[in-house]
Coordinates of C-alpha atoms and ligand atoms in Angstrom, one line a residue:
M17 CA 21.7 2.3 -47.2
E18 CA 19.0 2.0 -44.7
S19 CA 20.3 0.4 -41.7
T20 CA 18.7 -2.6 -40.2
K21 CA 16.9 -2.7 -36.3
K22 CA 19.7 -4.2 -34.6
D23 CA 21.8 -1.7 -36.0
R24 CA 20.0 1.5 -35.0
H25 CA 19.8 0.1 -31.8
M26 CA 23.3 -0.6 -31.3
S27 CA 24.3 3.0 -33.5
A28 CA 26.3 5.6 -31.1
D29 CA 23.9 7.9 -31.9
F30 CA 21.3 5.6 -30.1
L31 CA 23.2 5.9 -27.2
D32 CA 23.2 9.4 -26.7
E33 CA 22.1 10.0 -22.6
E34 CA 18.9 11.7 -23.8
K35 CA 17.9 9.6 -26.6
L36 CA 18.3 7.0 -24.3
M37 CA 16.2 8.2 -22.0
Q38 CA 13.4 8.4 -23.9
A39 CA 14.0 4.7 -25.2
T40 CA 13.9 3.6 -22.1
E41 CA 11.1 5.6 -20.8
A42 CA 8.4 4.2 -23.9
Q43 CA 9.6 0.4 -23.1
S44 CA 10.9 -0.6 -19.5
L45 CA 14.5 -0.7 -18.7
G46 CA 14.7 -4.3 -17.9
H47 CA 12.9 -4.9 -21.6
F48 CA 15.5 -2.7 -23.1
I49 CA 18.3 -4.9 -21.7
K50 CA 16.9 -7.9 -22.3
R51 CA 17.1 -7.3 -25.9
F52 CA 20.8 -7.3 -25.9
T53 CA 21.1 -10.3 -24.3
I54 CA 20.3 -14.0 -24.5
N55 CA 19.6 -16.3 -22.1
P56 CA 19.9 -20.2 -23.0
K57 CA 18.1 -21.2 -19.1
N58 CA 15.2 -18.9 -19.8
K59 CA 12.8 -21.0 -22.3
R60 CA 10.3 -17.6 -22.1
K61 CA 10.5 -15.6 -25.5
N62 CA 12.8 -12.7 -25.0
S63 CA 10.5 -10.7 -27.1
G64 CA 8.5 -8.9 -25.1
E65 CA 5.9 -9.6 -27.3
S66 CA 4.2 -12.1 -25.5
G67 CA 0.9 -12.5 -23.9
M68 CA 2.1 -9.5 -21.3
Y69 CA 2.3 -6.9 -23.9
I70 CA -1.2 -7.3 -24.8
S71 CA -3.4 -4.5 -27.5
K72 CA -5.2 -1.6 -26.1
E73 CA -8.5 -3.2 -27.0
V74 CA -8.1 -5.6 -24.3
V75 CA -6.9 -3.5 -22.0
E76 CA -10.2 -1.1 -22.2
K77 CA -12.4 -4.0 -22.0
R78 CA -10.9 -5.2 -19.1
N79 CA -10.9 -1.5 -17.8
K80 CA -14.8 -1.6 -18.6
K81 CA -15.3 -4.4 -16.8
L82 CA -13.4 -3.3 -13.8
A83 CA -14.9 -0.2 -13.7
P84 CA -17.4 0.3 -10.5
K85 CA -20.8 1.2 -11.0
A86 CA -23.3 2.7 -7.9
P87 CA -26.1 0.7 -7.9
E88 CA -29.7 2.1 -8.7
S89 CA -31.7 2.7 -6.0
K90 CA -34.6 0.5 -4.9
E91 CA -35.5 2.1 -1.4
K92 CA -36.4 5.6 -0.2
C93 CA -36.5 6.9 2.9
K94 CA -37.6 10.5 4.7
L95 CA -36.0 13.1 6.6
I96 CA -37.9 15.2 8.2
L97 CA -36.4 18.4 8.8
P98 CA -37.3 21.2 12.0
D99 CA -39.5 22.9 9.9
G100 CA -41.4 19.6 9.3
T101 CA -40.7 19.6 5.4
E102 CA -39.9 16.1 4.4
V103 CA -37.3 15.3 2.3
E104 CA -37.2 11.8 0.0
L105 CA -33.6 10.4 0.3
S106 CA -32.4 7.1 -1.2
I107 CA -31.2 4.4 0.2
L108 CA -28.2 2.4 -2.1
E109 CA -27.5 -1.0 -1.8
G110 CA -23.9 -2.9 -2.9
T111 CA -23.8 -6.8 -2.9
L112 CA -22.3 -6.8 0.6
G113 CA -22.2 -4.5 3.6
P114 CA -24.6 -2.1 5.3
K115 CA -27.0 0.1 3.5
M116 CA -26.1 4.2 2.4
L117 CA -28.1 7.0 2.3
D118 CA -27.6 8.7 -0.8
I119 CA -26.7 12.4 0.2
R120 CA -25.4 13.9 -3.0
D121 CA -28.5 16.1 -3.1
L122 CA -29.2 16.3 0.6
Y123 CA -27.7 20.3 0.2
A124 CA -29.8 21.1 -2.5
K125 CA -33.1 19.4 -1.0
T126 CA -32.3 20.9 2.6
G127 CA -29.5 23.5 2.4
M128 CA -27.9 21.4 4.8
F129 CA -24.8 19.5 5.0
T130 CA -23.6 16.0 6.9
F131 CA -21.2 16.5 10.3
D132 CA -18.6 13.7 10.2
P133 CA -14.8 14.7 11.1
G134 CA -12.6 11.3 10.2
Y135 CA -15.4 10.1 7.8
T136 CA -16.6 7.3 10.2
A137 CA -19.8 6.9 9.0
S138 CA -19.5 8.1 5.6
G139 CA -18.9 6.2 2.1
S140 CA -16.4 8.2 -0.3
C141 CA -16.3 6.0 -3.2
V142 CA -18.1 2.9 -4.9
S143 CA -15.1 0.2 -5.1
A144 CA -15.1 -3.8 -5.6
I145 CA -11.5 -4.2 -4.7
T146 CA -12.0 -5.1 -1.0
Y147 CA -14.4 -5.7 1.4
I148 CA -14.2 -5.6 5.2
D149 CA -16.9 -7.1 7.8
G150 CA -15.4 -5.5 11.2
G151 CA -17.9 -7.2 13.3
K152 CA -17.5 -11.1 11.7
G153 CA -13.6 -10.0 11.4
Q154 CA -14.0 -10.6 7.4
L155 CA -11.5 -9.4 5.1
L156 CA -12.0 -10.1 1.3
Y157 CA -9.8 -9.2 -1.7
R158 CA -11.8 -9.1 -5.2
G159 CA -14.5 -11.8 -2.7
Y160 CA -11.6 -14.4 -1.7
K161 CA -11.1 -14.8 1.9
I162 CA -7.9 -13.5 3.2
E163 CA -7.1 -16.7 5.2
D164 CA -7.4 -18.6 1.9
L165 CA -5.2 -16.6 0.3
A166 CA -2.8 -16.4 2.9
A167 CA -3.0 -19.8 3.0
N168 CA -2.6 -20.8 -0.8
C169 CA -1.1 -17.6 -3.0
T170 CA 1.9 -15.6 -3.1
F171 CA 1.7 -11.9 -2.6
I172 CA 2.6 -11.2 -6.5
E173 CA 0.0 -13.9 -7.2
T174 CA -2.0 -11.2 -5.0
C175 CA -1.3 -8.0 -6.8
F176 CA -2.5 -10.0 -10.1
L177 CA -5.6 -10.7 -8.5
L178 CA -6.3 -7.2 -7.2
L179 CA -5.3 -5.2 -10.4
Y180 CA -7.4 -7.7 -12.7
G181 CA -9.9 -8.9 -10.4
E182 CA -9.4 -12.8 -11.3
L183 CA -6.9 -15.3 -10.0
P184 CA -4.4 -15.8 -12.8
T185 CA -3.7 -19.1 -14.2
A186 CA 0.0 -20.4 -14.4
S187 CA 0.9 -18.9 -17.6
D188 CA -1.0 -15.4 -16.8
L189 CA 1.2 -15.5 -13.7
A190 CA 4.5 -16.1 -15.1
D191 CA 3.5 -13.3 -18.0
F192 CA 2.9 -11.1 -14.7
E193 CA 5.9 -11.9 -13.0
E194 CA 8.3 -11.2 -16.2
R195 CA 6.5 -8.2 -16.7
V196 CA 6.8 -6.6 -12.9
K197 CA 11.0 -7.8 -13.8
D198 CA 10.9 -5.9 -17.2
E199 CA 10.1 -2.4 -15.1
M200 CA 12.2 -3.4 -11.5
L201 CA 15.0 -0.9 -12.6
V202 CA 15.3 2.2 -11.8
H203 CA 16.8 4.7 -14.4
E204 CA 20.4 5.5 -13.0
K205 CA 19.7 9.1 -12.5
L206 CA 17.6 8.1 -9.9
K207 CA 20.2 7.2 -7.8
D208 CA 21.9 10.2 -7.3
F209 CA 18.6 11.3 -5.3
F210 CA 20.0 9.2 -2.8
K211 CA 23.5 10.8 -2.5
G212 CA 21.2 14.3 -1.5
F213 CA 19.6 13.0 1.9
N214 CA 20.7 13.4 5.7
P215 CA 22.6 10.3 6.6
K216 CA 20.1 9.8 9.3
A217 CA 17.0 10.6 7.5
H218 CA 13.9 8.4 8.3
P219 CA 13.7 6.0 5.1
M220 CA 9.8 7.0 5.3
A221 CA 11.2 10.2 4.5
I222 CA 13.5 9.0 1.8
M223 CA 10.3 6.9 0.2
C224 CA 8.1 10.1 -0.3
S225 CA 10.6 12.0 -1.8
V226 CA 11.9 8.9 -4.2
I227 CA 8.7 7.6 -5.4
G228 CA 7.3 11.4 -5.7
A229 CA 10.6 11.8 -8.0
L230 CA 9.6 9.1 -10.0
S231 CA 7.2 12.1 -11.5
S232 CA 9.9 13.8 -12.8
F233 CA 10.5 10.5 -15.2
Y234 CA 6.9 9.6 -15.9
H235 CA 5.3 13.2 -16.5
E236 CA 4.9 14.7 -20.4
D237 CA 4.3 11.2 -21.8
L238 CA 2.4 9.9 -19.6
D239 CA -1.9 10.2 -20.2
I240 CA -3.5 9.1 -17.4
E241 CA -6.8 9.0 -19.2
D242 CA -5.2 5.7 -21.3
P243 CA -6.0 2.8 -19.2
K244 CA -3.3 0.7 -20.8
Q245 CA -0.5 3.7 -19.6
R246 CA -2.6 3.4 -16.2
E247 CA -1.9 -0.4 -16.4
R248 CA 1.6 0.4 -17.1
V249 CA 1.9 2.6 -14.0
A250 CA 0.5 0.0 -11.7
I251 CA 2.7 -2.4 -12.7
Q252 CA 5.7 0.3 -12.5
M253 CA 4.8 1.2 -9.2
I254 CA 4.7 -2.5 -7.6
A255 CA 8.2 -3.0 -9.6
K256 CA 10.0 -0.4 -8.8
F257 CA 9.1 -0.1 -5.1
P258 CA 11.4 -2.8 -4.0
T259 CA 14.3 -1.3 -5.6
L260 CA 13.7 2.3 -4.5
A261 CA 13.2 0.9 -0.7
A262 CA 16.3 -1.5 -0.8
F263 CA 18.5 1.5 -2.2
S264 CA 17.2 3.7 0.7
F265 CA 18.4 1.0 3.3
R266 CA 21.6 0.1 1.5
T267 CA 22.3 3.7 1.6
S268 CA 21.7 4.4 5.5
M269 CA 24.2 1.6 6.0
G270 CA 26.6 3.1 3.8
L271 CA 26.3 -0.4 1.7
P272 CA 26.4 -0.6 -1.9
M273 CA 23.5 -0.7 -3.8
V274 CA 22.2 -4.0 -5.3
Y275 CA 20.3 -4.5 -8.3
P276 CA 17.2 -7.0 -8.9
R277 CA 18.0 -10.4 -10.5
R278 CA 15.6 -11.9 -13.5
D279 CA 15.8 -15.3 -11.8
L280 CA 14.4 -14.5 -8.1
S281 CA 10.7 -14.1 -7.6
Y282 CA 9.4 -11.0 -6.5
T283 CA 10.1 -11.1 -2.6
E284 CA 13.1 -12.9 -2.8
N285 CA 14.4 -10.4 -5.1
F286 CA 13.2 -7.2 -2.4
L287 CA 15.6 -9.6 0.1
H288 CA 18.0 -10.0 -1.7
M289 CA 18.6 -6.2 -2.8
M290 CA 18.1 -5.3 0.8
F291 CA 20.7 -8.2 2.4
S292 CA 22.9 -9.4 -0.5
D293 CA 26.6 -9.9 0.5
P294 CA 29.0 -8.1 -1.7
M295 CA 31.5 -10.4 -0.4
D296 CA 29.7 -13.9 -0.3
Q297 CA 27.8 -14.2 -3.9
E298 CA 26.7 -17.6 -2.8
A299 CA 25.1 -16.6 0.5
V300 CA 21.1 -17.3 0.1
V301 CA 18.3 -16.3 2.3
E302 CA 16.5 -18.2 4.3
P303 CA 13.0 -19.8 2.9
V304 CA 11.3 -18.9 6.1
M305 CA 12.0 -15.3 5.7
T306 CA 11.2 -15.2 2.2
E307 CA 7.5 -17.5 3.0
A308 CA 7.2 -14.7 6.6
L309 CA 8.0 -11.3 4.5
D310 CA 5.1 -12.9 1.7
K311 CA 3.0 -13.3 3.8
I312 CA 3.4 -9.7 5.6
L313 CA 3.1 -8.2 2.2
L314 CA -0.3 -10.3 0.8
L315 CA -1.7 -9.3 4.8
H316 CA -1.1 -5.5 4.1
A317 CA -2.3 -5.1 0.2
D318 CA -5.0 -3.5 0.4
H319 CA -7.6 -2.1 3.1
E320 CA -10.8 -0.4 1.5
Q321 CA -10.9 3.5 2.4
N322 CA -8.1 3.7 5.3
A323 CA -6.3 7.1 5.7
S324 CA -3.4 6.7 3.1
T325 CA -5.8 4.8 0.4
S326 CA -8.2 7.8 0.8
T327 CA -5.0 10.0 0.4
V328 CA -4.2 8.9 -2.8
R329 CA -7.7 8.6 -4.0
I330 CA -8.1 12.6 -3.1
A331 CA -4.7 13.7 -4.4
G332 CA -5.8 11.6 -7.5
S333 CA -9.3 13.4 -8.1
S334 CA -7.2 16.2 -9.0
K335 CA -5.8 14.2 -11.9
A336 CA -2.1 14.6 -10.2
N337 CA 0.5 12.4 -11.1
P338 CA 0.1 9.1 -10.5
F339 CA 3.6 8.9 -8.7
A340 CA 3.2 12.2 -7.1
C341 CA -0.1 10.7 -5.6
I342 CA 1.4 7.4 -4.2
S343 CA 4.0 9.7 -2.8
A344 CA 1.3 11.4 -0.8
G345 CA 0.0 7.8 0.4
I346 CA 3.1 6.8 1.5
A347 CA 3.3 10.3 3.8
S348 CA -0.1 9.3 5.4
L349 CA 1.0 5.7 6.2
W350 CA 3.9 7.0 7.9
G351 CA 2.2 7.8 11.0
P352 CA 1.8 5.5 14.6
A353 CA -1.5 5.7 14.1
H354 CA -1.4 4.0 10.8
G355 CA 1.5 2.4 9.3
G356 CA 3.2 3.7 11.5
A357 CA 2.1 0.7 14.5
N358 CA 4.3 -2.0 13.5
Q359 CA 7.6 0.3 14.7
A360 CA 5.9 1.9 17.6
C361 CA 4.5 -1.6 18.9
I362 CA 7.8 -3.2 18.9
E363 CA 9.7 0.2 20.4
M364 CA 6.5 -0.4 23.5
L365 CA 7.4 -4.4 23.6
Q366 CA 10.7 -3.0 24.1
E367 CA 10.0 -0.5 26.7
I368 CA 8.1 -2.7 28.7
G369 CA 11.1 -5.3 28.5
E370 CA 9.9 -8.1 30.7
A371 CA 6.5 -9.5 31.6
T372 CA 6.6 -7.9 35.2
N373 CA 5.8 -4.6 34.3
I374 CA 2.9 -5.7 31.8
P375 CA 0.1 -4.6 34.4
K376 CA 1.9 -1.1 35.0
Y377 CA 1.6 -0.3 31.1
I378 CA -2.1 -1.8 30.7
E379 CA -2.9 0.4 33.6
K380 CA -1.3 3.2 31.5
A381 CA -3.1 2.5 28.6
K382 CA -6.1 2.8 30.6
D383 CA -5.4 6.4 31.8
K384 CA -7.1 8.9 29.7
K385 CA -4.5 11.5 31.2
D386 CA -1.6 9.1 29.9
P387 CA -0.9 9.3 25.9
F388 CA 0.7 6.1 26.0
R389 CA -1.6 3.5 24.0
I390 CA -1.2 -0.3 23.6
M391 CA 0.5 -0.1 19.8
G392 CA -0.9 -3.1 17.9
F393 CA -4.4 -3.1 19.3
G394 CA -7.9 -1.8 18.2
H395 CA -8.9 -0.8 14.7
R396 CA -11.4 1.5 13.5
V397 CA -13.1 -1.1 11.3
Y398 CA -12.2 -5.0 13.1
K399 CA -14.6 -5.1 16.2
N400 CA -13.9 -8.9 17.0
F401 CA -10.9 -9.5 16.0
D402 CA -8.5 -9.0 12.7
P403 CA -8.3 -11.8 10.2
R404 CA -4.9 -10.8 9.4
A405 CA -3.9 -10.7 12.9
T406 CA -4.4 -14.5 13.5
V407 CA -3.0 -15.5 9.8
M408 CA 0.4 -13.2 11.2
A409 CA 0.3 -14.7 15.0
K410 CA 0.7 -18.2 13.3
M411 CA 3.6 -16.4 10.9
C412 CA 5.4 -14.9 14.0
K413 CA 5.6 -18.4 16.2
K414 CA 6.3 -20.4 12.9
V415 CA 9.3 -18.4 11.9
V416 CA 10.4 -17.5 15.9
E417 CA 11.0 -21.0 16.4
T418 CA 12.5 -22.1 13.1
M419 CA 15.4 -19.6 13.9
D420 CA 15.7 -20.3 17.1
S421 CA 15.9 -16.5 17.8
K422 CA 16.6 -14.5 20.7
N423 CA 13.4 -12.6 20.0
Q424 CA 11.5 -15.2 21.9
E425 CA 11.5 -13.0 25.0
M426 CA 9.5 -10.4 22.7
L427 CA 7.3 -12.8 21.7
S428 CA 6.3 -14.3 25.3
I429 CA 5.9 -10.7 26.3
A430 CA 3.7 -9.9 23.2
L431 CA 1.8 -13.1 23.9
E432 CA 1.5 -11.9 27.7
L433 CA 0.4 -8.7 27.2
E434 CA -2.3 -9.8 24.6
R435 CA -3.9 -12.2 27.5
I436 CA -3.6 -9.9 30.6
A437 CA -5.7 -7.3 27.9
L438 CA -8.3 -9.3 26.8
E439 CA -9.2 -10.1 30.1
D440 CA -9.4 -6.2 31.0
D441 CA -13.0 -5.1 30.9
Y442 CA -11.3 -1.8 29.5
F443 CA -10.2 -3.7 26.6
I444 CA -13.4 -6.0 26.4
S445 CA -15.8 -3.7 26.2
R446 CA -14.2 -1.1 23.8
K447 CA -13.4 -3.8 21.5
L448 CA -9.9 -3.9 21.2
Y449 CA -8.1 -6.7 19.9
P450 CA -4.4 -7.3 18.5
N451 CA -4.4 -6.3 14.7
V452 CA -1.9 -7.6 12.3
D453 CA 0.9 -4.7 13.5
F454 CA 1.0 -6.7 16.9
Y455 CA 3.2 -9.5 15.3
S456 CA 4.0 -8.4 12.2
G457 CA 6.8 -6.3 14.2
I458 CA 8.2 -9.5 15.7
V459 CA 8.5 -11.0 12.7
L460 CA 10.1 -8.2 10.8
Q461 CA 12.5 -8.0 13.7
E462 CA 13.2 -11.6 13.4
L463 CA 14.2 -11.0 9.5
S464 CA 16.8 -8.3 10.7
I465 CA 14.5 -5.3 9.1
P466 CA 15.8 -2.5 11.0
T467 CA 13.0 -1.0 12.7
N468 CA 12.9 2.4 11.0
M469 CA 12.3 -0.2 8.0
F470 CA 9.0 -1.3 9.3
T471 CA 6.8 1.4 7.5
V472 CA 8.6 0.9 3.9
I473 CA 7.6 -2.7 4.4
F474 CA 3.9 -1.7 4.9
A475 CA 4.4 1.0 1.7
L476 CA 5.6 -1.6 0.1
A477 CA 2.8 -4.3 0.6
R478 CA -0.1 -1.6 0.2
T479 CA 1.3 -0.3 -3.4
I480 CA -0.9 -2.8 -5.0
G481 CA -3.9 -1.6 -3.1
W482 CA -3.1 2.3 -3.5
V483 CA -2.9 2.0 -7.3
C484 CA -5.8 -0.5 -7.9
Q485 CA -7.8 2.1 -6.0
W486 CA -6.5 5.1 -8.3
K487 CA -6.5 2.9 -11.2
E488 CA -10.2 2.1 -10.5
M489 CA -11.4 5.6 -9.6
M490 CA -9.7 6.9 -12.6
S491 CA -11.7 4.0 -14.9
E492 CA -14.7 6.1 -13.7
D493 CA -17.0 8.0 -16.2
T494 CA -16.2 10.8 -14.4
V495 CA -14.1 11.8 -11.6
K496 CA -15.2 13.9 -9.0
I497 CA -12.8 15.4 -7.1
G498 CA -11.9 15.4 -3.4
R499 CA -13.5 18.0 -1.4
P500 CA -15.3 17.9 1.6
R501 CA -17.2 20.8 3.7
Q502 CA -16.4 22.1 7.5
L503 CA -18.3 23.0 10.2
Y504 CA -17.4 26.7 10.6
V505 CA -17.2 27.6 14.1
G506 CA -14.7 31.1 13.6
E507 CA -14.9 34.8 13.5
K508 CA -17.9 35.6 11.5
C509 CA -17.5 38.5 8.8
R510 CA -16.1 41.3 10.0
E511 CA -14.5 45.3 9.3
F512 CA -11.1 45.3 8.4
V513 CA -8.8 47.0 11.2
A514 CA -6.0 49.4 9.7
M515 CA -2.4 48.8 11.4
N516 CA -2.4 52.3 13.6
E517 CA -5.4 51.3 15.5
R518 CA -4.9 47.7 16.5
Ligands
CMC25 N1 -5.0 1.3 23.8 C1 -5.6 1.5 24.7 N2 -7.0 2.4 24.4 C2 -7.4 2.3 23.5 C3 -6.3 1.8 21.8 C4 -5.3 0.8 22.7 N3 -4.7 0.8 21.3 N4 -7.4 2.0 21.1 C5 -8.5 2.8 21.6 N5 -8.5 2.8 22.6 C6 -9.5 3.4 23.0 C7 -9.5 4.9 23.5 O1 -8.9 5.4 24.3 C8 -10.9 4.8 22.9 O2 -11.6 4.8 24.5 P1 -12.5 5.6 25.5 O3 -14.1 5.4 24.1 O4 -13.1 5.5 26.6 O5 -12.6 7.0 25.0 C9 -11.6 3.7 22.4 O6 -10.8 3.0 23.3 C10 -12.1 3.7 21.1 O7 -10.8 4.2 20.0 P2 -11.1 5.6 19.5 O8 -9.5 6.1 19.2 O9 -12.0 6.2 19.6 O10 -11.0 4.6 18.3 P3 -10.4 4.6 16.5 O11 -11.6 4.2 15.9 O12 -10.8 6.1 16.3 O13 -9.0 4.8 16.7 C11 -6.8 3.1 15.8 C12 -8.4 3.3 15.8 C13 -6.3 1.8 15.4 C14 -6.2 4.6 15.7 C15 -6.8 2.8 17.8 O14 -7.4 1.9 18.4 C16 -5.3 2.9 18.2 O15 -4.8 4.1 18.4 N6 -4.7 1.6 17.8 C17 -3.0 1.7 18.3 C18 -2.6 2.0 16.9 C19 -2.5 0.9 15.8 O16 -2.4 -0.5 16.3 N7 -2.6 1.3 15.2 C20 -2.8 0.2 13.9 C21 -4.2 -0.1 13.0 S1 -3.9 -1.5 11.9 C22 -3.3 -1.3 10.9 C23 -3.5 -0.5 9.7 O17 -5.0 -1.1 9.0 O18 -3.6 0.7 9.4

């Protein structure tokens, strides 16, 4: 007799571990579990067939719309070589920002490459996600000002905007949040990885590994050429990151791991998984903590072609597994000149200790023989102010006041350090202003997030940016593998010297 669909799912055969693994990979773990339960309070359809599980055609149409196109050149310029030869180069103009010299055919025309260590003047891609005007102190996500988004949106709403190019309607957002929740559980086998780490391991070391390890669960059946699968990867990435980040924290503390809950928002879920008290099920997180963390996530969601994003793009350009590419991005973010600045900033404020020590540290920062720098100060792109820092400074004051905090002292030192630095000619002439991390560290400290988890929070926020940039690159007609050139200054070709002659 033919078994019903329900029978098949409940049969012992189906619960065989290998088959269960296949089943749960084909559809999200959350969705799989949801099929066996009914929650009378949940008015949304429990079938998983609602708007979010959209057809391949819709995804392909969206993908086409979001694929960035390099503009046609309308202007040319001439380059005169030392021998007097004139070479014509095209000039490209985007919708915003400085024009760019198109040097793609420079080598063919001149036999020369360009030299630009740190890519301070080179465009590496076309993109329609984020725009920064460093001079104006402007940051736009899909054309919307960061200040407006920070004042009116949640982080998950911002994820939708970055991923799909438009702000969601209420129903789009509800579907999207549900879809993210469906992906928040991680395979139980992944939890075993956490047993293998040194108990003192830095959580960023753990995150590089476990996010990379997701590629061992999602590889064989993953077709990165399929836009629908790429969209799913994007959702899996942002959904599983908070779960794994909280697991890494709970492991380092020796606390039991906590699972996500369907009734909580994205940010509440992360705080719940981080801080839930196994002995007090009724304890809830202070709303101002959720607000502050949500703001931090939103402000860090994307930031053009920075070091970690470029790393993700370069790794992805070889068509590598996207989870492995994000792991590469996490590694790049880890350093104190990038995502590690918030941790470094708190450590610096602790080292300064009291306001009377500030002048001594300002002198150290100015002394070229001293490696000390004011952490959370300066930016490669922002040269007037960092708009994220303005929002973060306000949030920082609100949190410290609401929580009646012991961090009041640290905030006073930060404010005084900022005041003195901004009156000092060294900082003025080099256009060095506080960046977002100058204040985000204090907020995170206020949220009881341990210092070594700060960069993990940054990575949690930036995952949406990384995955959108990867997705955008993959949607182009041809993906060019990243392969910079070098100015070689080593030995010229020489004769090999045999061992007995050296
Ligand atoms: N303290 C003291 N001097 C500084 C600082 C600082 N924080 N930042 C830059 N300078 C000086 C630097 O010594 C140099 O001086 P000079 O021209 O005399 O040699 C000049 O300012 C230009 O600095 P740079 O290192 O050439 O600038 P950059 O664009 O390569 O580096 C930066 C930008 C963010 C790496 C750097 O400002 C820095 O190390 N800041 C502290 C770390 C930090 O806060 N990083 C977080 C960045 S924001 C988060 C993110 O978006 O990733």
